[in-house]
Tab-separated table of C-alpha atoms in Angstrom:
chain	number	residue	atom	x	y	z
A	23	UNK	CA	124.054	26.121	77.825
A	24	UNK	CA	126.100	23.228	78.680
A	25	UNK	CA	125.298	19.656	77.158
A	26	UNK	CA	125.174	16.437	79.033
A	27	UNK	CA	128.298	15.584	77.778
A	28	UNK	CA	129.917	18.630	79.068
A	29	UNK	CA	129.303	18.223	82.597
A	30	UNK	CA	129.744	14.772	82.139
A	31	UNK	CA	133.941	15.720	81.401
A	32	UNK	CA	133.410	18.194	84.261
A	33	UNK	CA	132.077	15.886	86.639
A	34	UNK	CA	135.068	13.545	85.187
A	35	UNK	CA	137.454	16.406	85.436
A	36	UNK	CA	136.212	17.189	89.163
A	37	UNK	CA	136.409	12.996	90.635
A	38	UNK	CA	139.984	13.194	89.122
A	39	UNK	CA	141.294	16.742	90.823
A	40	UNK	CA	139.867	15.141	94.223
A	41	UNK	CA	141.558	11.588	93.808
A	42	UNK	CA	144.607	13.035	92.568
A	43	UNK	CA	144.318	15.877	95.911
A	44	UNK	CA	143.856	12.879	98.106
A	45	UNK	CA	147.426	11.276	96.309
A	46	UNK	CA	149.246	14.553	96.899
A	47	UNK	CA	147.585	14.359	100.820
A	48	UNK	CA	148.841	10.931	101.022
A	49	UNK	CA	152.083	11.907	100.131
A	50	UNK	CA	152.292	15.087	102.456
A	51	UNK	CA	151.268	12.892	105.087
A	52	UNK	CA	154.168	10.119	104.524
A	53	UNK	CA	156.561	12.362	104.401
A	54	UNK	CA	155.510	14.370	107.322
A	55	UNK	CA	155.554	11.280	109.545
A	56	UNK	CA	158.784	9.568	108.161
A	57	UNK	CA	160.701	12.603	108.428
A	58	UNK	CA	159.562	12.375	112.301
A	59	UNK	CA	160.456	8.833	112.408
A	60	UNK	CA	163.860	9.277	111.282
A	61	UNK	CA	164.512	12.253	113.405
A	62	UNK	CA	163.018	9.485	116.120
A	63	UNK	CA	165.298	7.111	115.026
A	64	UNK	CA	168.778	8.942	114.950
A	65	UNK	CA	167.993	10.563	118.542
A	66	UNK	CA	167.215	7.425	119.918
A	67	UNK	CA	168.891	4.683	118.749
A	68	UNK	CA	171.117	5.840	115.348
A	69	UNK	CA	173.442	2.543	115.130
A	70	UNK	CA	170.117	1.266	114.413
A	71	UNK	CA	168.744	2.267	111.494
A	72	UNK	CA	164.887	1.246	112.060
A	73	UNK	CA	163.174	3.456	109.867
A	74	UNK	CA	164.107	1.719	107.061
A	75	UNK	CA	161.411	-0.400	107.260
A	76	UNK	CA	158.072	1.772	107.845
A	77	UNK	CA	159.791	3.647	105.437
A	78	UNK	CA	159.972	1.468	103.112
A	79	UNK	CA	156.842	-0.832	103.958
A	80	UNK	CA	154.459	2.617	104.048
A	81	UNK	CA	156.456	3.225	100.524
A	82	UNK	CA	154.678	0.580	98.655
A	83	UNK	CA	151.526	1.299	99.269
A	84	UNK	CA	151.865	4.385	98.244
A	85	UNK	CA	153.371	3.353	95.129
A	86	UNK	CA	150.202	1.167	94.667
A	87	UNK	CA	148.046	4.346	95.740
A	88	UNK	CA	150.111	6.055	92.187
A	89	UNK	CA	149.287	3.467	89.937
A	90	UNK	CA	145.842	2.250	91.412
A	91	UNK	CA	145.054	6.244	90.145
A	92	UNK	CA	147.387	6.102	87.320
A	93	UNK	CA	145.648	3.306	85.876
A	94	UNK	CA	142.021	3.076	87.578
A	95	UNK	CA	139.150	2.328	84.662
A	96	UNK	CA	137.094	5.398	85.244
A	97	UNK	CA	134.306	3.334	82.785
A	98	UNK	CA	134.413	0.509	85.608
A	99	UNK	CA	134.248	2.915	88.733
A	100	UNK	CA	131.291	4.988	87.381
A	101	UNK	CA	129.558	1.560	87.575
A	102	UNK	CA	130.139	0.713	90.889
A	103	UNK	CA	128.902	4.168	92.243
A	104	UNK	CA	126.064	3.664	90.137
A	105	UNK	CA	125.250	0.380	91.847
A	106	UNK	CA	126.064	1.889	94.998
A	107	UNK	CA	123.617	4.793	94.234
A	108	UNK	CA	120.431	2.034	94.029
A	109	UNK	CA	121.502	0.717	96.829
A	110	UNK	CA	121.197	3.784	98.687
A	111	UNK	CA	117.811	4.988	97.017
A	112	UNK	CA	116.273	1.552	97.498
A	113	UNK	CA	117.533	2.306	101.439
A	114	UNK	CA	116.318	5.576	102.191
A	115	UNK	CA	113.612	5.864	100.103
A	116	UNK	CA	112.073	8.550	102.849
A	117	UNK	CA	114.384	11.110	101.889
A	118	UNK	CA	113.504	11.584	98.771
A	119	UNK	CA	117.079	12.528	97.536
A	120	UNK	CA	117.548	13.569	93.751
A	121	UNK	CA	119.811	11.143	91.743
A	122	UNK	CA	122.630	13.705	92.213
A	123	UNK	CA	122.664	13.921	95.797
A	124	UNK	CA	121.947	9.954	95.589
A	125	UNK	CA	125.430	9.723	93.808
A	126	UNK	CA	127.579	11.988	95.856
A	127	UNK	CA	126.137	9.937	98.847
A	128	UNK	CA	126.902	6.853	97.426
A	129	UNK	CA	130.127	8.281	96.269
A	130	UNK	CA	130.897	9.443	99.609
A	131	UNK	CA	130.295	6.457	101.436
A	132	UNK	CA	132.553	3.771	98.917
A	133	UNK	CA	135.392	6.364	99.360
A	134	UNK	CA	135.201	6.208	103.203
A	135	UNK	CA	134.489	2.616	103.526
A	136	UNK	CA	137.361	1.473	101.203
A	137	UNK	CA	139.856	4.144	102.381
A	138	UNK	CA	139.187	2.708	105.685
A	139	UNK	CA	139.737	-0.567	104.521
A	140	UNK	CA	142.560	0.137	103.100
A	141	UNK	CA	144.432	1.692	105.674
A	142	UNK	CA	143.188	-0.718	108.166
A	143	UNK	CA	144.966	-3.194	106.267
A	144	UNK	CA	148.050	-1.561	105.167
A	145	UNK	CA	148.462	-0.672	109.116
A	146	UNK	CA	147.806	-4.201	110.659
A	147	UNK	CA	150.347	-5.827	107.522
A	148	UNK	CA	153.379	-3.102	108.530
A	149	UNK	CA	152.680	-3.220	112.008
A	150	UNK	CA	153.314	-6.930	111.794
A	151	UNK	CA	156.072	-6.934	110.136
A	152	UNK	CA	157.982	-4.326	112.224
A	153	UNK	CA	157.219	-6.108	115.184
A	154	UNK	CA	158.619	-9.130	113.767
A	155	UNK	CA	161.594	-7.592	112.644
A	156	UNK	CA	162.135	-5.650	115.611
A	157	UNK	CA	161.933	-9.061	117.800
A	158	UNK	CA	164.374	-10.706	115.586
A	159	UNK	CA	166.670	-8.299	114.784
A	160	UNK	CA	166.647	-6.377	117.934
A	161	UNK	CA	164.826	-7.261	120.630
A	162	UNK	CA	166.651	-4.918	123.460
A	163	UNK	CA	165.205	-2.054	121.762
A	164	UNK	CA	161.616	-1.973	121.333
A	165	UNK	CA	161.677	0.631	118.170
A	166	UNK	CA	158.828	-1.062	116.754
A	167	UNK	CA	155.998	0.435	119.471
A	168	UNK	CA	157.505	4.201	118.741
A	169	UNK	CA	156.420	3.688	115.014
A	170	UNK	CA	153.647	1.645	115.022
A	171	UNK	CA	152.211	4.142	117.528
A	172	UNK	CA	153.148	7.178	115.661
A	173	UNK	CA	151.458	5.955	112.612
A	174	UNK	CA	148.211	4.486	114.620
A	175	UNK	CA	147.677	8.158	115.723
């Protein structure tokens, strides 16, 4: 029979596999939609090299994504879910949810919340900044709508 401490490691084991899946689907996804911006971007304009800059804007982030799960304090985030989890059972007490399901609720929610958050945030700052360099740089050529709109999809 498996000790506390071994499903502990598994449960351990299991939160990394899915935030390291989610990296990997982050990935996928930036290079799926930068390839199809600078396909965009030599078809349509390619004395103009635009896609440097979603590119390399979207880039950083996901740099940050890599070390944000390179170096994220497992001890610290098992305390915040816990947190969350009392919120949630002091919420819906009428469910009567065990302290598992209580968790993976609470889990489930902080993930959604903050990855919506965060690309919220990461889309508003790059959309800004193309449009600014698109109406300095070039303003004939309104490149800057083709990506931001691409990416807001």
């Amino acid at each position: 029979m498996p000790t506390l401490t071994d499903l502990e490691n598994q449960k351990k084991a299991r939160l990394k596999y899915v935030a390291w899946a989610f990296f990997f689907f982050h990935l996928a996804i930036f290079m799926g939609i930068n390839t199809l911006l600078v396909v965009t971007n030599f078809v349509i304009s390619p004395n103009n090299p635009w896609f440097i800059i979603p590119l390399m804007s979207w880039g950083i982030f996901l740099l940050g994504h890599f070390v944000i799960l390179f170096f994220t304090n497992t001890e610290f985030s098992q305390k915040w879910r816990d947190v969350q989890s009392i919120k949630i059972s002091h919420d819906l007490p009428e469910l009567k949810l065990t302290d598992e399901e209580i968790r993976k609720k609470a889990a489930t929610k902080i993930f959604c919340w903050m990855a919506l958050y965060f690309h919220l945030a990461i889309f508003t700052a790059s959309s800004c900044l193309m449009l600014a360099i698109n109406y300095f740089h070039s303003p004939q050529m309104p490149w800057s709508i083709i990506a931001i709109s691409g990416w807001g999809i």
